[in-house]
Short mmCIF file of C-alpha atoms and ligand atoms in Angstrom, two decimals:
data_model
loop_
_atom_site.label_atom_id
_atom_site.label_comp_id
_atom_site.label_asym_id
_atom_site.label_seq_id
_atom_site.Cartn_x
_atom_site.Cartn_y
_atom_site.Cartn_z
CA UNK X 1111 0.00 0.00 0.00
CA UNK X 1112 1.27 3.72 -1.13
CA UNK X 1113 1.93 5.04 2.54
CA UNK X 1114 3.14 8.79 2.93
CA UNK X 1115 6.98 9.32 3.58
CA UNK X 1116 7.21 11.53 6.47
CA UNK X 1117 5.34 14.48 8.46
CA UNK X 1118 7.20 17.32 6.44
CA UNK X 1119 5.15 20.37 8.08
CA UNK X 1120 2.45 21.71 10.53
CA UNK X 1121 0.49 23.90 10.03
CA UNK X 1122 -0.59 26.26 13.31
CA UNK X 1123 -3.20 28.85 14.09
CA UNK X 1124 -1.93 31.09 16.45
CA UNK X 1125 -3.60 34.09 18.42
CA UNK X 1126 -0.50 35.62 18.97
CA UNK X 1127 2.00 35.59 16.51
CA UNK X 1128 4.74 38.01 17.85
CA UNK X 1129 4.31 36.18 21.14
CA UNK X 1130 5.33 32.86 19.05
CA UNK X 1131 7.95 34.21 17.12
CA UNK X 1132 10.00 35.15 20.56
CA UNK X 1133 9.26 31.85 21.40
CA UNK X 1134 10.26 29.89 18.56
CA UNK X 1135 13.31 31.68 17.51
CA UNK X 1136 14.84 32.86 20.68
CA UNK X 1137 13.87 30.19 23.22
CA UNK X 1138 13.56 27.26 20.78
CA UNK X 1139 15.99 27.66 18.04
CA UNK X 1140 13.90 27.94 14.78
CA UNK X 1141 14.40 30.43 12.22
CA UNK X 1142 12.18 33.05 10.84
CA UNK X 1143 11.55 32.53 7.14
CA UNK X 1144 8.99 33.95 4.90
CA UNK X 1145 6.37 36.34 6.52
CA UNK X 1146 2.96 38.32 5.77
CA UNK X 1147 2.70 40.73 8.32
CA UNK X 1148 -0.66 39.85 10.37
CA UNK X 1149 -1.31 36.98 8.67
CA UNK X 1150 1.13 34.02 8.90
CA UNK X 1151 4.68 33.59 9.55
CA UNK X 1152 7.15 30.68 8.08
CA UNK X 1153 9.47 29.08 10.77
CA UNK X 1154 12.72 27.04 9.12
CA UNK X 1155 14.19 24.12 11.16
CA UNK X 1156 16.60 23.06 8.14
CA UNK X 1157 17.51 23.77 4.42
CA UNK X 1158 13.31 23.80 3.46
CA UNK X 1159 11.63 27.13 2.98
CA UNK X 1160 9.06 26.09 5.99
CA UNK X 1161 8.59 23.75 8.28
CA UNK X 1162 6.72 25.01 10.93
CA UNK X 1163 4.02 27.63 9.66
CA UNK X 1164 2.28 30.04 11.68
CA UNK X 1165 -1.21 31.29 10.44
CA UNK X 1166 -2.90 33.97 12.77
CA UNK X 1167 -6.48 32.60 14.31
CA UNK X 1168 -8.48 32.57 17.28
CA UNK X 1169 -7.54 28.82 17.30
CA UNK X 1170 -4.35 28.22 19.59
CA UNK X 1171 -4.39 24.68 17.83
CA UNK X 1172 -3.33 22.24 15.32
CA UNK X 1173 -4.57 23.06 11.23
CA UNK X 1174 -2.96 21.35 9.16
CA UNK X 1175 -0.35 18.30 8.57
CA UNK X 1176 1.88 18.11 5.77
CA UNK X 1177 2.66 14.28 4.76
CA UNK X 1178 6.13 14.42 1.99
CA UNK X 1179 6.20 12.23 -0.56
CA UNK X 1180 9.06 11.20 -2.37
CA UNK X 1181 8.22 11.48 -6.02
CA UNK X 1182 5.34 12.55 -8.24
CA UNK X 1183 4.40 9.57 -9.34
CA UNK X 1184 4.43 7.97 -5.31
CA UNK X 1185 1.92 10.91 -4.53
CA UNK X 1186 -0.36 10.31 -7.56
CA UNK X 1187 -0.50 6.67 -6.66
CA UNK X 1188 -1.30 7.45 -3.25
CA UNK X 1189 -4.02 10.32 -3.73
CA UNK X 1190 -5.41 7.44 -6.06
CA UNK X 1191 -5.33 4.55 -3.85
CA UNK X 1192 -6.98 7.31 -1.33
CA UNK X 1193 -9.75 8.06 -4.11
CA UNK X 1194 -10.43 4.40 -4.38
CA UNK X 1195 -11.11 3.64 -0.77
CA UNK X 1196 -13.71 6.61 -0.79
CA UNK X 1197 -11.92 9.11 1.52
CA UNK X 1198 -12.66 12.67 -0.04
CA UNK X 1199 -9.43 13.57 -1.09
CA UNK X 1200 -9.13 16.95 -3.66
CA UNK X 1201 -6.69 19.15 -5.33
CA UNK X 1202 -5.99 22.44 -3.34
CA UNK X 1203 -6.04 25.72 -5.43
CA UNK X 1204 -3.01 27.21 -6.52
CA UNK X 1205 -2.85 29.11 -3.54
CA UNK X 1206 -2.96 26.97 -1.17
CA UNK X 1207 -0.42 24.77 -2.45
CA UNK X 1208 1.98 28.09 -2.96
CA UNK X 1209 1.63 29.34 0.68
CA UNK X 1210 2.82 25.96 1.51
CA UNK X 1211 5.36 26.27 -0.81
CA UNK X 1212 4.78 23.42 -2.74
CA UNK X 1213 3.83 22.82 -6.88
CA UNK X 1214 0.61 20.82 -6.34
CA UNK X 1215 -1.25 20.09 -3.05
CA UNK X 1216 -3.74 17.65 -2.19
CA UNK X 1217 -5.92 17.44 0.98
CA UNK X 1218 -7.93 15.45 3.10
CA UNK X 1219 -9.78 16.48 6.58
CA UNK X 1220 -9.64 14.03 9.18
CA UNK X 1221 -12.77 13.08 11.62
CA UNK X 1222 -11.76 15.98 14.12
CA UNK X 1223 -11.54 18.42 11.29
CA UNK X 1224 -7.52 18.83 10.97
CA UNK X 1225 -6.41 19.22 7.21
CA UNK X 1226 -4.13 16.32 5.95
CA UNK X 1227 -1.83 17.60 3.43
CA UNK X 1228 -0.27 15.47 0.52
CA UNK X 1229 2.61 17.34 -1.63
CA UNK X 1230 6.42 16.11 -2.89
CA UNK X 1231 8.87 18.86 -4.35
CA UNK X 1232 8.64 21.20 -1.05
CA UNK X 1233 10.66 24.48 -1.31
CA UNK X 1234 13.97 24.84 0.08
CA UNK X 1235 15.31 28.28 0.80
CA UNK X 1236 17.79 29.82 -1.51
CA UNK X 1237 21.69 28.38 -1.45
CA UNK X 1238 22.78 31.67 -0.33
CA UNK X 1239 20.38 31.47 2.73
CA UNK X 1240 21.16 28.51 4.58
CA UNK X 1241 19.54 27.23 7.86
CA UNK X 1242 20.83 29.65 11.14
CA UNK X 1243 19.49 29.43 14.49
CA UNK X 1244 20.26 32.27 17.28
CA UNK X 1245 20.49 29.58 19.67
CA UNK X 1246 21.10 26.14 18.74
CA UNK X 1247 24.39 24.11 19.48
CA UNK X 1248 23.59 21.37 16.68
CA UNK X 1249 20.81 21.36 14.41
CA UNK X 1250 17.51 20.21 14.13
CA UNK X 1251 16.95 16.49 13.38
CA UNK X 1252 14.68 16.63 10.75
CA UNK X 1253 15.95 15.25 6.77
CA UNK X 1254 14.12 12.25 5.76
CA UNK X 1255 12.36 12.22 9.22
CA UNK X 1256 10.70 15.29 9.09
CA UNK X 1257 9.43 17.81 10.99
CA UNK X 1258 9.04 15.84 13.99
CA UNK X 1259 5.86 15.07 15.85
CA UNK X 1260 2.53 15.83 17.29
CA UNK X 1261 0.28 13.98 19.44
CA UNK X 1262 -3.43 14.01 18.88
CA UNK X 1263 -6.22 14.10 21.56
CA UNK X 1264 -9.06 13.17 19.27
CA UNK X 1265 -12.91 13.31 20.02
CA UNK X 1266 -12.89 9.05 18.91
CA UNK X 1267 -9.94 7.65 19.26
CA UNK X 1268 -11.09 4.79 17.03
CA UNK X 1269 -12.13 7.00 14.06
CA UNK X 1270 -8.94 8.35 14.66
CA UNK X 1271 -6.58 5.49 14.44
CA UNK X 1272 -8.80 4.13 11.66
CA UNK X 1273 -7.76 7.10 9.44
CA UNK X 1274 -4.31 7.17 10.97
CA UNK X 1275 -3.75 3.77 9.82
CA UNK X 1276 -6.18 3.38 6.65
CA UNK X 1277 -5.92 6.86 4.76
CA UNK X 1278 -2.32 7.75 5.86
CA UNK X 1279 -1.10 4.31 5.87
CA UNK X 1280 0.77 5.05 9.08
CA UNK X 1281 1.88 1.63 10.96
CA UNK X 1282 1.48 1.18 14.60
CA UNK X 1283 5.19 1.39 16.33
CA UNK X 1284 3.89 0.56 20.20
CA UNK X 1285 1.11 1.38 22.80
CA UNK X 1286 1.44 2.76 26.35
CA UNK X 1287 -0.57 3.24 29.17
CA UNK X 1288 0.41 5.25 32.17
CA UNK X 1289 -0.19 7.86 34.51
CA UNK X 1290 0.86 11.50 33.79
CA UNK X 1291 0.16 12.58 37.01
CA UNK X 1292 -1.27 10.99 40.25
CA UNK X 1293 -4.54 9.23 39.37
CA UNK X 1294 -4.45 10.40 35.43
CA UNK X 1295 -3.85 7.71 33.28
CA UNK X 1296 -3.36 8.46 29.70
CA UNK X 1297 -3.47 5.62 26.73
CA UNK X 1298 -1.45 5.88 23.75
CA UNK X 1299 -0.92 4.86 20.19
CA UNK X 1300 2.44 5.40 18.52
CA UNK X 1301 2.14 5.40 14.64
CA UNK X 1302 5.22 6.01 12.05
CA UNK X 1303 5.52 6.72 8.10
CA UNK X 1304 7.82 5.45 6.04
CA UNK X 1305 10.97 6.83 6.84
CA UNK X 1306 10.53 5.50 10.48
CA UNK X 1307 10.94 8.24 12.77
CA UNK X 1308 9.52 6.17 15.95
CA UNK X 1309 6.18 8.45 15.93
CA UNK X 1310 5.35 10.86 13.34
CA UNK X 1311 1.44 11.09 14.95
CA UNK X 1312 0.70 9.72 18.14
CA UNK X 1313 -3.07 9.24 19.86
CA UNK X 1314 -4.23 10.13 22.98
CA UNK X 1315 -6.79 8.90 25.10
CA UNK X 1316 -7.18 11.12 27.99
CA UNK X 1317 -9.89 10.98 31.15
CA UNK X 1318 -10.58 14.53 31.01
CA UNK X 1319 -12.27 16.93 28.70
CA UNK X 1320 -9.79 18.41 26.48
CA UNK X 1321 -10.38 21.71 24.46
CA UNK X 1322 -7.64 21.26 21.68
CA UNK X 1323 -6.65 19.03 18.91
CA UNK X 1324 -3.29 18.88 19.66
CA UNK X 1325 -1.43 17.69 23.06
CA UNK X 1326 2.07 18.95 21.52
CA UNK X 1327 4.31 19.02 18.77
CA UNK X 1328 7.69 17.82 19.04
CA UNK X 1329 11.12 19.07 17.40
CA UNK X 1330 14.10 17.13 17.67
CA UNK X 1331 17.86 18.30 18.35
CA UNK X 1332 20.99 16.40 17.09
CA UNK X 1333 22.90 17.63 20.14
CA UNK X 1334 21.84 16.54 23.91
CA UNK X 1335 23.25 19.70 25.07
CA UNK X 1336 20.56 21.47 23.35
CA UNK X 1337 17.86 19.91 25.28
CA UNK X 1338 19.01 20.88 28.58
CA UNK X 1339 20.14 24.75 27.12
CA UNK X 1340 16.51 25.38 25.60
CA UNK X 1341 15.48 24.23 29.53
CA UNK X 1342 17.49 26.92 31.04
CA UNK X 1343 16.39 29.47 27.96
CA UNK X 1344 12.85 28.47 29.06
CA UNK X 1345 13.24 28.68 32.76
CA UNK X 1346 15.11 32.05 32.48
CA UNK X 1347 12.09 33.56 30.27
CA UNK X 1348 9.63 32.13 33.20
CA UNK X 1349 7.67 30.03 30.23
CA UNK X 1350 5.61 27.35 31.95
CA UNK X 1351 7.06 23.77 32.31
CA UNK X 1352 4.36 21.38 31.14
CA UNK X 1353 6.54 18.33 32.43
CA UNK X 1354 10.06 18.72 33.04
CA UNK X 1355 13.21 16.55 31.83
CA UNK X 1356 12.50 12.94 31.59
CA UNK X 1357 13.10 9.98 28.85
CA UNK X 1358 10.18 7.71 27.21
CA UNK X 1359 11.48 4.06 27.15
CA UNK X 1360 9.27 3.41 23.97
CA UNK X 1361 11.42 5.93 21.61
CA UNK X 1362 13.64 6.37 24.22
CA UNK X 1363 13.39 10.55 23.75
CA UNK X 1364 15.19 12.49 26.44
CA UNK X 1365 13.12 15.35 26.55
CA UNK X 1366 11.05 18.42 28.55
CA UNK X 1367 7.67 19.93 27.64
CA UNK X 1368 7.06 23.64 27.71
CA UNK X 1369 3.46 25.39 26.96
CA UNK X 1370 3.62 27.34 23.93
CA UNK X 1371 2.22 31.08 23.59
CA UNK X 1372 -1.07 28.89 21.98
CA UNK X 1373 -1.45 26.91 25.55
CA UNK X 1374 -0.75 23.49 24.18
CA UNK X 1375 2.70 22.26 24.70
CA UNK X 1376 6.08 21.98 22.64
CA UNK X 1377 8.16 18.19 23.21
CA UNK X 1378 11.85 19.60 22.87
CA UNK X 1379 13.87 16.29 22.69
CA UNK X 1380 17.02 14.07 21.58
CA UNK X 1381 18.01 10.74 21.13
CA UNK X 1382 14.69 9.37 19.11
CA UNK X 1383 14.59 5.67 17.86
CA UNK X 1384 14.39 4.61 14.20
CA UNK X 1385 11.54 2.26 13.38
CA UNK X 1386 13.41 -0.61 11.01
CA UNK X 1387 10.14 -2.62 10.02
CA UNK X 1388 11.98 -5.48 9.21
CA UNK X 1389 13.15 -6.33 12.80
CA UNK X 1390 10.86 -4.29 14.83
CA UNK X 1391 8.37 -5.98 17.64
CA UNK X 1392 5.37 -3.90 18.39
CA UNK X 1393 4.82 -3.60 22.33
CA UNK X 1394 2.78 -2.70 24.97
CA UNK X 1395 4.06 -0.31 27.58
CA UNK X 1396 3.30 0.55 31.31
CA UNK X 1397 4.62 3.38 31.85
CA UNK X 1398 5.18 6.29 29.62
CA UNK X 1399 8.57 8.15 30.71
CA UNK X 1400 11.14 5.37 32.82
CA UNK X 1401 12.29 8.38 34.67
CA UNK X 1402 11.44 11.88 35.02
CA UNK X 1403 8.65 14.10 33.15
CA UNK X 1404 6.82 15.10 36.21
CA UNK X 1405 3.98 17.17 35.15
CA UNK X 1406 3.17 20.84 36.60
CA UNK X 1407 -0.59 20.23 38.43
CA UNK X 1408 -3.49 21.35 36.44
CA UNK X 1409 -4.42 25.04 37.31
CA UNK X 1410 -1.08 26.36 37.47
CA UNK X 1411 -0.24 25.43 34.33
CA UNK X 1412 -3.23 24.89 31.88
CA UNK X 1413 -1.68 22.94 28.95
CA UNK X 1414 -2.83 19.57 30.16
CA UNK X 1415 -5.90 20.36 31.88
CA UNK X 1416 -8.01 21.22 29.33
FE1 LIG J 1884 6.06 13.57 22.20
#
């Protein structure tokens, strides 16, 4: 089956986009890229034009996710095999596909209303503007990988993993249950693409009532020094822990979660597994971090209690 590549792109709405630019170039690393003033902003991680894009709305959530493919002819055969199995899948306007920087765009809304984005050929900024963060020690692991990841609190998690699994073509990597916090257990499903990073979209089951799409994107940094220096960036700006340093034994991430300017939270990690699908086992977790993580309660710091 014609699966996508990777998760080349989000797309965010954002209520505040100065607020986010501080926060993604200064504190995080990323790099300011192509911008129309009120509107959106274009946030580089590598050598592509965009990988994160910011698009001003009352939202503070998840719009959009942009799946890569490797060829024309892989993404006609997909959009095809999409047709066939009687997802509505269309051809974005010219538009659309240019503020995404891409030739041709095709899309596909999932059950909880997020826009799935198929395109191959992305952008890359010109060869006399190469990738520079204000910040970083290494670079952002991104490449064949991609942008990184997001996890998804869904209104059904079965309709969810259904299209997750049946539209995208995204394989299951492992499941974990686990507690959060005292007394809040969270289930999840770990899905990858093609090129394997361990979980390009992840779903969440959570016992509460949750206002946004999105739990939190990840980005990824080749250098483990980076991960504790964007901690003491975030801690010196007072930005809001969402859970503090710990590592997932699943895709073994060493990591800390801060809340973004849009409330839901940003996974800054290192050290992310490789899903080989030749040798890998599928398997069921009990905890979700083997150390660390604790979470800030709910109240003083929002981004998980909603
Ligand atoms: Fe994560």
């Amino acid at each position: 089956m014609t699966s996508v590549s990777n998760l080349g792109y989000l797309v965010l709405g954002v209520s505040d986009l100065d607020g986010w630019e501080k926060f993604a170039v200064d504190i995080i690393g990323l790099q300011s890229g192509r911008r129309v003033t009120g509107e959106s902003l274009a946030l580089r991680m590598d050598d592509y034009a965009q990988r994160i894009l910011l698009e001003k709305s009352p939202e503070d959530d998840l719009l959009a996710a942009g799946w890569e493919f490797d060829s024309d002819e892989e993404l006609d055969a997909f959009v095809e095999r999409v047709r066939q199995s009687g997802a509505a899948v269309s051809q974005a306007e010219p538009e659309l596909a240019s503020r995404r920087c891409v030739p041709r765009l095709f899309t596909c809304i999932d059950p909880d209303g997020v826009s799935h984005e198929f395109y191959t050929r992305a952008a890359r900024a010109a060869g006399t503007d190469p990738f520079r963060s204000k910040v970083l020690r290494g670079r952002f692991n991104t490449g064949r990988l991609g942008v990184g990841h997001y996890v998804a609190v869904p209104k059904s998690v079965e309709l969810a993993n259904a299209f997750c699994k049946d539209v995208l073509g995204l394989k299951v990597s492992d499941h974990a249950r686990g507690e959060m916090a005292p007394g809040v257990v969270l289930e999840i499903a770990f899905l990858h693409a093609r090129t394997g990073r361990h979980h390009s979209v992840a779903i969440a089951k959570v016992p509460f009532p949750f206002k946004k799409r999105v739990h939190h994107i990840l980005v990824e940094a080749t250098d483990f020094n980076d991960v504790g220096l964007a901690y003491d960036r975030c801690a010196k700006a007072g930005i809001p822990m969402a859970m503090e340093l710990g590592h997932h034994p699943n895709d073994q991430m060493f990591s800390f979660y801060v809340q973004t300017p849009s409330g839901f939270a940003l996974e800054f990690g290192h050290g992310g597994v490789v899903v080989d699908d030749s040798t890998w086992d599928v398997r069921q977790y009990a905890e979700l971090s083997d150390w660390g993580h604790r979470a800030h309660p709910p109240g003083k710091n929002d981004s998980n209690a909603h």
